[in-house]
Tab-separated table of C-alpha atoms and ligand atoms in Angstrom:
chain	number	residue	atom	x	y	z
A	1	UNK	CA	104.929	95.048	-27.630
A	2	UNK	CA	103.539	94.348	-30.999
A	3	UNK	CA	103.491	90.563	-31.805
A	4	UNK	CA	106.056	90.645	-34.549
A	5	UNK	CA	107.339	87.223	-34.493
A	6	UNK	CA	108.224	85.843	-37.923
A	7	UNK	CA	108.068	82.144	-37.703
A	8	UNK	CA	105.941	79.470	-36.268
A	9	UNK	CA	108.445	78.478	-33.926
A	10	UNK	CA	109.265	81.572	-32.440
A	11	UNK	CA	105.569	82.562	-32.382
A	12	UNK	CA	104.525	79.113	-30.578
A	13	UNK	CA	106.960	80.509	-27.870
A	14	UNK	CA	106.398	84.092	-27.480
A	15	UNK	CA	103.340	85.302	-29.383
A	16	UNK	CA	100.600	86.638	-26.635
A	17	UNK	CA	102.963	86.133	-23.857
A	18	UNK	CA	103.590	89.814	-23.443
A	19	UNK	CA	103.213	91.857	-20.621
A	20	UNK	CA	104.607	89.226	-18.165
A	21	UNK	CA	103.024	89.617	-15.014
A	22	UNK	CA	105.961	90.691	-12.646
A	23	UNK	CA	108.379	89.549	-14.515
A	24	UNK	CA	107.825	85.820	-14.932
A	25	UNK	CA	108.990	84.138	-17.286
A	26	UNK	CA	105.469	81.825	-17.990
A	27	UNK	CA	102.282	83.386	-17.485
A	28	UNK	CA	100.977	82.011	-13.905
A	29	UNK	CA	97.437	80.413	-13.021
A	30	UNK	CA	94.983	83.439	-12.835
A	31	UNK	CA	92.760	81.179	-10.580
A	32	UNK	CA	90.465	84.023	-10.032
A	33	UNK	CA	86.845	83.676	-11.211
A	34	UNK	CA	86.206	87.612	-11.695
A	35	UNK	CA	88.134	90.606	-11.662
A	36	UNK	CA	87.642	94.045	-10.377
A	37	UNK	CA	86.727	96.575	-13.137
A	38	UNK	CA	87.065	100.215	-13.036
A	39	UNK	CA	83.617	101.781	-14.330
A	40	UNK	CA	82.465	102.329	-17.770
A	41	UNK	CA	82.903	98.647	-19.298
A	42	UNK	CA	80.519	96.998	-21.291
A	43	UNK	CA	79.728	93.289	-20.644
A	44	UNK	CA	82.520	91.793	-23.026
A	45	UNK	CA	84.931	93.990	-21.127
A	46	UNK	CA	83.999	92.348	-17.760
A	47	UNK	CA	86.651	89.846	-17.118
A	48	UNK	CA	85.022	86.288	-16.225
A	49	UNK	CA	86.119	82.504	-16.765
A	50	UNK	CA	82.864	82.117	-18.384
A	51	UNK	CA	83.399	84.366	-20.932
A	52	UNK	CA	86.831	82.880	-21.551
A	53	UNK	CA	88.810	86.271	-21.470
A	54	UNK	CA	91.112	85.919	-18.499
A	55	UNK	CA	94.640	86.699	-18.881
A	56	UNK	CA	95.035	83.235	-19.429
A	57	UNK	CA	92.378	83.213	-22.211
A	58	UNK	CA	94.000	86.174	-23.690
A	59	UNK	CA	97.608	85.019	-23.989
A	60	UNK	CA	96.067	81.482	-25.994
A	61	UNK	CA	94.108	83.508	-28.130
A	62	UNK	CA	96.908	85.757	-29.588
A	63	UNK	CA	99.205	83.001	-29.636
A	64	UNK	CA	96.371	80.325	-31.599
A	65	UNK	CA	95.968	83.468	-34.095
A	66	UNK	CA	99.120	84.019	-34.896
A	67	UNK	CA	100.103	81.228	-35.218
A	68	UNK	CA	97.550	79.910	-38.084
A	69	UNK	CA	97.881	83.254	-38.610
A	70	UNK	CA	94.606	84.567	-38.594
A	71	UNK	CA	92.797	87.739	-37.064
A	72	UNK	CA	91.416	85.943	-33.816
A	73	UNK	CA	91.166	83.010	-31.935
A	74	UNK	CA	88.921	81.288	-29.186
A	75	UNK	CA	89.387	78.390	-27.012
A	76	UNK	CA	86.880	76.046	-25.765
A	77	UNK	CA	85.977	73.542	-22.891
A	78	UNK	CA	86.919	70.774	-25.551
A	79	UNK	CA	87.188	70.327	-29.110
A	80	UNK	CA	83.324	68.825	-29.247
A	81	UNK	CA	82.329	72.566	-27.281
A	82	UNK	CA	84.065	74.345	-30.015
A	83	UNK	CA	82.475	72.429	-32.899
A	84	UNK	CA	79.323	72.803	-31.825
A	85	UNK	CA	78.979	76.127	-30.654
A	86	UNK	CA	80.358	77.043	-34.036
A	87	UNK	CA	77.927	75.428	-36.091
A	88	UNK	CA	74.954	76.624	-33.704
A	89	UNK	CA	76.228	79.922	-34.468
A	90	UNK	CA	76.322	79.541	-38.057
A	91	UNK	CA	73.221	77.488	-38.195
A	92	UNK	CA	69.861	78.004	-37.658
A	93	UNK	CA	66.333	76.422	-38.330
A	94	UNK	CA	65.545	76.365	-42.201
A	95	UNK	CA	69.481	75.744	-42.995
A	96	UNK	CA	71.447	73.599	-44.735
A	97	UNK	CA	74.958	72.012	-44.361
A	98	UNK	CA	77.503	70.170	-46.339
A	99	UNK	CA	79.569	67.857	-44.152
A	100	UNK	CA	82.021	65.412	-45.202
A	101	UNK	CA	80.376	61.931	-44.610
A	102	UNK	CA	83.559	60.293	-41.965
A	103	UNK	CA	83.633	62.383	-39.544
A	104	UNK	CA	85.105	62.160	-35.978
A	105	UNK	CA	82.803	59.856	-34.311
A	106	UNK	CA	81.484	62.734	-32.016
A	107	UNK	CA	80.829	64.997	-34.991
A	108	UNK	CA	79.131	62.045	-36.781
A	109	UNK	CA	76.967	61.566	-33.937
A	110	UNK	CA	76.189	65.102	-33.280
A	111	UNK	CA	75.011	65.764	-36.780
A	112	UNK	CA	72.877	62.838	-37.446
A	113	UNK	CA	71.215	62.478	-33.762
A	114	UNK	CA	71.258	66.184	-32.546
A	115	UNK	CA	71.261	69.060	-35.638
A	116	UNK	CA	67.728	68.137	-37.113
A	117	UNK	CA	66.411	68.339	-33.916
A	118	UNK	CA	67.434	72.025	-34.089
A	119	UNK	CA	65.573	71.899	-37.535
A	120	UNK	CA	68.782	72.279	-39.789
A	121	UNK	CA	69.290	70.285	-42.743
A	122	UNK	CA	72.249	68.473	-44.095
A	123	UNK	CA	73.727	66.171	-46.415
A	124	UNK	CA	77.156	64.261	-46.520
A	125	UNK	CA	79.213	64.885	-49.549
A	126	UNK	CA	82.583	62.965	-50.509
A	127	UNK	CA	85.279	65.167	-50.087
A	128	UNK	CA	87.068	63.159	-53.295
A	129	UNK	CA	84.471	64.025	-55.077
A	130	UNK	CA	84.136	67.833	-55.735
A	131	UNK	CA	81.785	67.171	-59.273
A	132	UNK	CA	79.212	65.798	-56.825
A	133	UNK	CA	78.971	68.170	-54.576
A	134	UNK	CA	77.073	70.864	-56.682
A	135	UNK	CA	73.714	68.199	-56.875
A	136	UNK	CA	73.587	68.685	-53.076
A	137	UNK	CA	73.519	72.434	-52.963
A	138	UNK	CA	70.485	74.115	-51.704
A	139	UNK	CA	68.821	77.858	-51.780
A	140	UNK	CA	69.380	77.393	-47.980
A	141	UNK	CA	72.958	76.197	-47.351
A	142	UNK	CA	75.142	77.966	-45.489
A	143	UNK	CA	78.231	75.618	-44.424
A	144	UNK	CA	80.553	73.628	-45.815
A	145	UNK	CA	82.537	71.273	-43.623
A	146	UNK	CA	85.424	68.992	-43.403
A	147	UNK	CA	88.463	67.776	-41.983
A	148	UNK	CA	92.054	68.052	-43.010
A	149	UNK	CA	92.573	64.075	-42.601
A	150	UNK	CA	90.153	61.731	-41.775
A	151	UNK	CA	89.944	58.777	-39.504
A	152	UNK	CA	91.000	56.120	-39.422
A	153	UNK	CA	91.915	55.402	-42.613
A	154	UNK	CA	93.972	58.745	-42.905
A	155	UNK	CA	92.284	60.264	-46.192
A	156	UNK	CA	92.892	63.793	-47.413
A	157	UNK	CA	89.691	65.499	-49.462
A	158	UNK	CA	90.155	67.974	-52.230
A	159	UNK	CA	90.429	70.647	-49.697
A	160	UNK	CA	91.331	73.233	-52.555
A	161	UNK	CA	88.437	72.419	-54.562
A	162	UNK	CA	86.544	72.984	-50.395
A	163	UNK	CA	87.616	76.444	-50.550
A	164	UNK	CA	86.807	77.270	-54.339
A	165	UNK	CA	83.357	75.824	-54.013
A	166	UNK	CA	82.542	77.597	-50.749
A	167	UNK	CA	83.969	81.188	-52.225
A	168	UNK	CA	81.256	80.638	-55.357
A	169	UNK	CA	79.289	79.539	-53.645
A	170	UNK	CA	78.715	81.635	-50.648
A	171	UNK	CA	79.386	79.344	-47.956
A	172	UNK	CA	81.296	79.657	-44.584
A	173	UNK	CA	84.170	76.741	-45.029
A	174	UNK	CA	84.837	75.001	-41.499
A	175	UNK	CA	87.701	72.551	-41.424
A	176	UNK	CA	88.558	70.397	-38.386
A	177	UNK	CA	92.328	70.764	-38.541
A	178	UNK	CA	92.831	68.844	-35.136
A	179	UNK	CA	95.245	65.736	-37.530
A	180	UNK	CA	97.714	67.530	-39.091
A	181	UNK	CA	97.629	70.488	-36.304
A	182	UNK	CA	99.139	73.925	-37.508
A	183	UNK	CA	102.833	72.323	-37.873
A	184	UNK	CA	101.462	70.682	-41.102
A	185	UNK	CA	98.540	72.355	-42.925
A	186	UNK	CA	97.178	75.970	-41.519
A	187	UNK	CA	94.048	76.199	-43.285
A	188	UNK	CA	93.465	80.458	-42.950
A	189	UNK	CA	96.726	80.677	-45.479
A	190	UNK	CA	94.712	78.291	-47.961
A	191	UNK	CA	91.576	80.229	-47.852
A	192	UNK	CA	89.544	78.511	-45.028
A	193	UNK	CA	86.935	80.582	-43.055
A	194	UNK	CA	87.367	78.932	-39.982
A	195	UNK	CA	89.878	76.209	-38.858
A	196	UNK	CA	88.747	74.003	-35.462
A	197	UNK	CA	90.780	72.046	-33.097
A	198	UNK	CA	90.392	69.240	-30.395
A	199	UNK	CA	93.509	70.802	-28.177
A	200	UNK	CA	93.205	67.558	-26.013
A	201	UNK	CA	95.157	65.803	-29.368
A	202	UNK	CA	98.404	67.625	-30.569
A	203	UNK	CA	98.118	71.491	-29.906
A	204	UNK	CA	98.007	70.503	-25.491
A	205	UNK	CA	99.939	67.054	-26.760
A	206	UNK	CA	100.607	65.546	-22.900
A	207	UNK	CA	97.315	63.942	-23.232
A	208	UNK	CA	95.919	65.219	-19.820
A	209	UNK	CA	93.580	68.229	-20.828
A	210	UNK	CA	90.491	68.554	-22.876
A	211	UNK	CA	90.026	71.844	-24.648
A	212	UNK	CA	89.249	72.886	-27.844
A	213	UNK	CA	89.858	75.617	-30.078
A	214	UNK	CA	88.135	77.856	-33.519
A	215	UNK	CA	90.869	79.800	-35.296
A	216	UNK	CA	89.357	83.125	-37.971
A	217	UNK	CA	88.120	86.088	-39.225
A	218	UNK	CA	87.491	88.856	-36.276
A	219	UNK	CA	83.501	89.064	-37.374
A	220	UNK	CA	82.974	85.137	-37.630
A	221	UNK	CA	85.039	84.899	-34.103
A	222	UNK	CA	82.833	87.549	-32.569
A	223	UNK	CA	79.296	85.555	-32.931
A	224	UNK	CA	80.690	82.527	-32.442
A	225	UNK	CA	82.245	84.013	-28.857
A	226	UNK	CA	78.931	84.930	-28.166
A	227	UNK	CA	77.393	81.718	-28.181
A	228	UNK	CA	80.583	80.517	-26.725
A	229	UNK	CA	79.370	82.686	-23.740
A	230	UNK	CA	76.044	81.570	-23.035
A	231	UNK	CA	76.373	78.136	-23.833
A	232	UNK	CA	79.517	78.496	-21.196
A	233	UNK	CA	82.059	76.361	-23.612
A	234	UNK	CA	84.402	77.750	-20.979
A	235	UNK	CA	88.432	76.494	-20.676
A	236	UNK	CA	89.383	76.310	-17.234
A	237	UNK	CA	92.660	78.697	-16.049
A	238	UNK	CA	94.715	75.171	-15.260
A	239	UNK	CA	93.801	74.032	-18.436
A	240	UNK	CA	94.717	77.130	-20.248
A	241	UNK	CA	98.181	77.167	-18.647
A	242	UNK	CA	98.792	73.189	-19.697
A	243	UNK	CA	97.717	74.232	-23.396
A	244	UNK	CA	100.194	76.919	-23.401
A	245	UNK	CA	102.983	74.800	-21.869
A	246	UNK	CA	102.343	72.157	-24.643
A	247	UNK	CA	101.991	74.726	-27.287
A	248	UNK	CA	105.706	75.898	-27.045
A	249	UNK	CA	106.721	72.541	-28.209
A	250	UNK	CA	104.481	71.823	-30.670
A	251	UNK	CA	106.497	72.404	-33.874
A	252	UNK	CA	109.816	69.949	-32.007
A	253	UNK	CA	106.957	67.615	-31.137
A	254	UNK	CA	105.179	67.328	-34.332
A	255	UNK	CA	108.084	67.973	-36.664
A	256	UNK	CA	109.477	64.264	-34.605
A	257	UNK	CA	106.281	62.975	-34.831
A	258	UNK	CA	106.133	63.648	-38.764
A	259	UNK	CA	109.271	61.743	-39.409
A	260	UNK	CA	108.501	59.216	-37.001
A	261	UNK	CA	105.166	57.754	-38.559
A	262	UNK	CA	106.874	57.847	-41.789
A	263	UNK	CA	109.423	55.421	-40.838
A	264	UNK	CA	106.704	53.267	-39.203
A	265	UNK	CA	105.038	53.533	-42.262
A	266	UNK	CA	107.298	52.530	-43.988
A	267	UNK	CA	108.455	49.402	-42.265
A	268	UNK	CA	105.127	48.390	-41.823
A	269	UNK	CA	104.672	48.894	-45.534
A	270	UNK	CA	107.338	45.672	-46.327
A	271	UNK	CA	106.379	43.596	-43.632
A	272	UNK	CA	104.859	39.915	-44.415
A	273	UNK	CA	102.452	40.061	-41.210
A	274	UNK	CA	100.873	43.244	-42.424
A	275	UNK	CA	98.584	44.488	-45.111
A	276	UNK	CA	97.738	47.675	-46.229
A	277	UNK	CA	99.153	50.492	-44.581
A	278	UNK	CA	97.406	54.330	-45.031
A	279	UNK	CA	99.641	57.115	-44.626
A	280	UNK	CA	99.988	59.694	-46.880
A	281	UNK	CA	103.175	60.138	-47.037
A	282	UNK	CA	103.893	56.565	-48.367
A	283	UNK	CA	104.240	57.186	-52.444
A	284	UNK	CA	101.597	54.505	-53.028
A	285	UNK	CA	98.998	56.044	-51.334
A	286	UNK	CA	96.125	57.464	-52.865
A	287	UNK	CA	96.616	60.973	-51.508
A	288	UNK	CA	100.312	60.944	-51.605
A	289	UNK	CA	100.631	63.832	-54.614
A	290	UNK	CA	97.825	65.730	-52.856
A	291	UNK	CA	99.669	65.743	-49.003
A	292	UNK	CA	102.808	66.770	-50.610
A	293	UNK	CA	100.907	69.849	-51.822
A	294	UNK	CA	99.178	70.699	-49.780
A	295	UNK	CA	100.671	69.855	-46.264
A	296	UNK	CA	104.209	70.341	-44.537
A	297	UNK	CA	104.137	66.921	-43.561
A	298	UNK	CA	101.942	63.962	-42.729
A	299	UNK	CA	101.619	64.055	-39.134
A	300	UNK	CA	101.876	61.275	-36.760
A	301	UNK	CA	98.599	59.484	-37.757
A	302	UNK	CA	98.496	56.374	-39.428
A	303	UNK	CA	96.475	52.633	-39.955
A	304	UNK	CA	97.309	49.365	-41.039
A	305	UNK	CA	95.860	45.996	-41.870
A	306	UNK	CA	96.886	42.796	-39.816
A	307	UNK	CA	97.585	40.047	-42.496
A	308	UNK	CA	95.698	37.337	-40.622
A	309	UNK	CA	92.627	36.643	-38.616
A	310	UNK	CA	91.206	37.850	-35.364
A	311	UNK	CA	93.338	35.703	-32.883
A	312	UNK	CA	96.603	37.323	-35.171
A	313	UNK	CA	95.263	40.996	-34.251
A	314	UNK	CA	94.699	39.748	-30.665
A	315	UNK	CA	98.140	38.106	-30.336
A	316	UNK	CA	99.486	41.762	-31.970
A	317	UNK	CA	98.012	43.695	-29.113
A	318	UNK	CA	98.956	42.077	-26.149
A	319	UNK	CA	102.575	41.638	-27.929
A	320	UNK	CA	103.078	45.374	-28.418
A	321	UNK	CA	105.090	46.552	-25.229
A	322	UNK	CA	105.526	50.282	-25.925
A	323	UNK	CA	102.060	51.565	-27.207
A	324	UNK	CA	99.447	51.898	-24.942
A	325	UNK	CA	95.987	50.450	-26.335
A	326	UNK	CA	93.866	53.521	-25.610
A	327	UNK	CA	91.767	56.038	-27.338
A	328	UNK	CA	92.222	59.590	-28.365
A	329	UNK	CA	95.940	60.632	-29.914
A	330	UNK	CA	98.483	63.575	-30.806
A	331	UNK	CA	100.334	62.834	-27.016
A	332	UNK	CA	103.916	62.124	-26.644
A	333	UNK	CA	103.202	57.895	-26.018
A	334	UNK	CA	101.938	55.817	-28.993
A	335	UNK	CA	98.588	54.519	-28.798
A	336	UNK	CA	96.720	51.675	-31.092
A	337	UNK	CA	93.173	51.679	-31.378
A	338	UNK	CA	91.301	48.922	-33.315
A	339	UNK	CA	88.419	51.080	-34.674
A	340	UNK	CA	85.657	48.023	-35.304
A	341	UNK	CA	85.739	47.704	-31.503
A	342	UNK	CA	85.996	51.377	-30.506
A	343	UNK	CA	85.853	54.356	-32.346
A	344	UNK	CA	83.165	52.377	-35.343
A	345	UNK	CA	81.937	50.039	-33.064
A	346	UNK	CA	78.728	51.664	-33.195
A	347	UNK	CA	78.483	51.181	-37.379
A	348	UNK	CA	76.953	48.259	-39.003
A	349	UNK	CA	79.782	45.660	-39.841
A	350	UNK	CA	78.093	45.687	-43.421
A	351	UNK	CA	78.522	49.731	-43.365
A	352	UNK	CA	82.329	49.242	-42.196
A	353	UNK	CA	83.180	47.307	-44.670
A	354	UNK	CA	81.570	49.832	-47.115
A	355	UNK	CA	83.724	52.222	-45.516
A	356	UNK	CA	87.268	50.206	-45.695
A	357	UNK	CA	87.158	49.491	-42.247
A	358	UNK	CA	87.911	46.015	-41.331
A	359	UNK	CA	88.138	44.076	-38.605
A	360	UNK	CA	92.330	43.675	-39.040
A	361	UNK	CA	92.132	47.242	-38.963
A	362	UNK	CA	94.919	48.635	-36.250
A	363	UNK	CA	95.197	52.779	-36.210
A	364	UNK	CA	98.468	53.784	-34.445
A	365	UNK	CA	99.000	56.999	-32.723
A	366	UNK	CA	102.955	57.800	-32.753
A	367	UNK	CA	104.301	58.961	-29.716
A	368	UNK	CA	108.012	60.693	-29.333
A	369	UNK	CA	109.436	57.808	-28.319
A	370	UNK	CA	112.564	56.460	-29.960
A	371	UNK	CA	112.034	55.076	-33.643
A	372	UNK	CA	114.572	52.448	-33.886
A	373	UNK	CA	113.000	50.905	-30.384
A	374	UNK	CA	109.166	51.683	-31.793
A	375	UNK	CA	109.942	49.819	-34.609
A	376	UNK	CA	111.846	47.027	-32.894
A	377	UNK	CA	108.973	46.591	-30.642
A	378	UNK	CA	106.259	46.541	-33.717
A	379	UNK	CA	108.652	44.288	-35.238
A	380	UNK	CA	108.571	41.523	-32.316
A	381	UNK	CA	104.980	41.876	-32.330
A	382	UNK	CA	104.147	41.078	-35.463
A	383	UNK	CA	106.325	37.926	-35.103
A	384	UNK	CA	109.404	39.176	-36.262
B	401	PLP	C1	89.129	64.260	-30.482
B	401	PLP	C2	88.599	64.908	-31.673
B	401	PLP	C3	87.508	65.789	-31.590
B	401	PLP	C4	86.779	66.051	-30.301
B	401	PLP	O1	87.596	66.706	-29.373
B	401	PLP	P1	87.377	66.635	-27.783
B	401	PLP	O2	88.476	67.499	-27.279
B	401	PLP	O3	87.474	65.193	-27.369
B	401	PLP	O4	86.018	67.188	-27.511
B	401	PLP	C5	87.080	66.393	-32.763
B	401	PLP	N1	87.661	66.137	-33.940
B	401	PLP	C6	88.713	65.307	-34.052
B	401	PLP	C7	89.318	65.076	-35.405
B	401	PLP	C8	89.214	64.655	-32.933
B	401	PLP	O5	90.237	63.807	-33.058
C-alpha cells in the first residue's frame, strides 16, 4: 500500500506501518539480530541491527519521512550519534563550518573539543545576525548549522535568511529541529537540507529511550547511512518500538503541550516574584513576529527569571510539587532545570552573563499535566 496519508496526524499513525506482520495491529519487537537472505543481495540488502534496517528500522524511517515530509529518514542510537555521524559525513579535513554559537551543550562540546581534532575548521555565527555571516565564509565551507530554538533562553535565528544563504552559497543547511519537533516547524517544507532530532525529547516523549534521528534528501541520507553503519550509531529493536508508540501521539501531545507553556507563560509573565520570562509566543518577546511565521506553535519550552536572590530560587525549587528537577525535556512530566548549575555550569560566570544566562535563571519543561493545577502549583511556589 502506497503511503498516501494526507495529514500529519494520520501519517504519525499509519505511515510505514504497512504490511502488518500477521495481522497485528502494532508492529512487534523483531528481536532478531540477522535475518536469513535468499541469494543475490548486496551488503545494504543484508538485514542487520547494525545497519539499522530491521523491520523495525524500516517502519520509523517511512513514518519520520513522511512525516517532515521528506524523501528518507534514519534513526540513530541517540540524538548526539545522529549529529555527529552527520557532520563526519559531511565534513572532512581541510573544511569549514558555520555553526550557530549556543548550541546544545553536547554539540557545543563536540565542536570545540572534538572537530579540529579531525582537522575541520569552524566558526560560530549569530543566527540574528544574517549581515555577519558573509565575513565568515570561506573557499572551504561546506555546512551551515543551527537549531530551530535555542536553549535556554528559547531564541529563534533568522532561519529563512539560513536557507537563502546556504542555497547561494553552496552549503548543506543542518538544523537541529529536536525544540519545536515536526508538530511546530518541519524544516524540509522551508528549504532545509537536513533536519536532526534528539528522539529521547518529544518525537519518543515518555522520557525512557535515547535515540536520535536525520530527516532528507535520498543522496544526503545515503552517505550519511553509511557512516551511520560503520560507526554502528545503531537504535536498538525495543527502542525502535517505544519511538513508534510515542510517535502516534505526538501531534495530541505537542499540540497540549503548545497551549500549555503559553498559559504558563503567560502567568508567569504578570507575576511579582518573577522576572523575565522567554517564550516566543508571549507578544513581547523578541522573536514573537518571527515564531508566528514561521512555526505552528511555540512548543512546550520555556525560561524565566526568579525576581530575588539565590536562597528565593532555592526556596522555588524545593516548593514546586509537580515538576520534577531533572535534566533533558519534551516528556509528558514537567521538569525545571537551573542552567548555571547544569546544563552551563561548565561556562565562565563572566561568559553567562554575556550570554543572558543568570543565576535566577529557571528553564521549565511542560509536561501534559493539567494547566489550571501546573499553574496553581507554580503559583504557591513562588509565594503566592
Ligand atoms: C538532547 C538534545 C540533543 C542530544 O540528544 P541525545 O538524545 O541526548 O543524544 C541534541 N540537541 C538538542 C537540542 C537536545 O535537546
Amino acid at each position: 500500500m502506497a503511503d498516501e496519508y494526507r495529514r500529519i496526524e494520520t501519517k504519525l499513525v499509519h505511515s510505514g506501518e504497512y504490511p502488518r506482520y500477521e495481522g497485528a495491529v502494532t508492529t512487534p519487537i523483531f528481536q532478531s539480530a540477522m535475518f536469513e537472505t535468499y541469494g543475490g543481495e548486496g551488503y545494504h540488502d543484508i538485514k542487520y541491527i547494525r545497519l539499522n534496517n530491521t523491520p523495525n528500522h524500516d517502519v520509523l524511517h517511512k513514518k519520520l519521512a513522511d512525516v517532515e515530509n521528506a524523501e528518507r529518514a534514519l534513526v540513530a542510537s541517540s540524538g548526539m550519534a545522529a549529529i555527529t555521524s552527520t557532520l563526519l559525513t559531511l565534513l572532512h579535513a581541510g573544511d569549514h563550518l558555520l555553526i550557530q554559537s549556543t548550541l546544545y551543550g553536547g554539540t557545543d562540546s563536540f565542536i570545540t573539543d572534538d572537530i579540529p581534532g579531525f582537522g575541520i575548521e569552524f566558526d560560530f555565527i549569530d543566527p540574528d545576525d544574517p549581515g555577519s555571516w558573509a565575513s565568515k565564509i570561506k573557499s572551504n565551507t561546506k555546512v551551515i548549522y543551527v537549531e530551530t530554538i535555542s536553549n535556554p533562553l528559547i531564541e529563534v535565528g533568522d532561519l529563512k535568511a539560513v536557507v537563502e544563504f546556504a542555497k547561494a552559497n553552496g552549503l548543506v543547511s543542518m538544523i537541529d529541529n529536536t525544540f519545536a519537533s515536526p508538530i511546530n516547524y518541519r524544516p524540509i517544507e522551508h528549504g532545509f537540507d537536513l533536519s536532526l532530532h534528539s528522539c529521547t525529547k518529544y518525537l519518543n516523549g515518555h522520557s525512557d529511550i535515547v535515540g536520535g534521528a536525520v530527516i532528507g534528501g535520498a543522496d544526503l541520507i545515503a552517505r550519511i547511512k553509511h557512516k551511520m553503519d560503520h560507526l554502528g550509531c545503531t537504535l536498538d529493536p525495543h527502542a525502535c518500538f517505544l519511538l513508534q508508540r510515542g510517535l502516534k501521539t505526538l501531534a495530541l501531545r505537542v499540540r497540549w503541550q503548545n497551549e500549555s507553556a503559553l498559559r504558563i507563560a503567560k502567568f508567569l509573565e504578570v507575576h511579582r516574584s518573577v522576572g523575565k520570562v522567554n517564550y516566543p509566543g508571549l507578544e513581547s518577546n523578541l522573536y514573537y513576529e518571527r515564531a508566528r511565521e514561521l512555526f505552528e506553535g511555540c512548543g512546550g519550552m520555556l525560561s524565566f527569571e526568579i525576581a530575588g536572590d539565590l536562597g528565593a530560587v532555592d526556596r522555588f525549587m524545593r516548593k514546586a510539587k509537580i515538576p520534577l528537577i531533572a535534566p533533558s525535556l519534551g516528556g509528558t512530566e514537567s521538569l525545571l532545570t537551573r542552567p548555571a548549575v547544569t546544563s552551563h555550569a561548565g561556562m565562565s560566570p563572566a561568559d553567562r552573563e554575556k550570554k543572558g544566562i543568570s543565576d535566577t535563571l529557571i528553564r521549565m519543561s511542560v509536561g501534559v499535566e493539567s494547566t489550571d493545577e501546573l499553574i496553581e502549583d507554580l503559583d504557591q511556589a513562588l509565594g503566592g
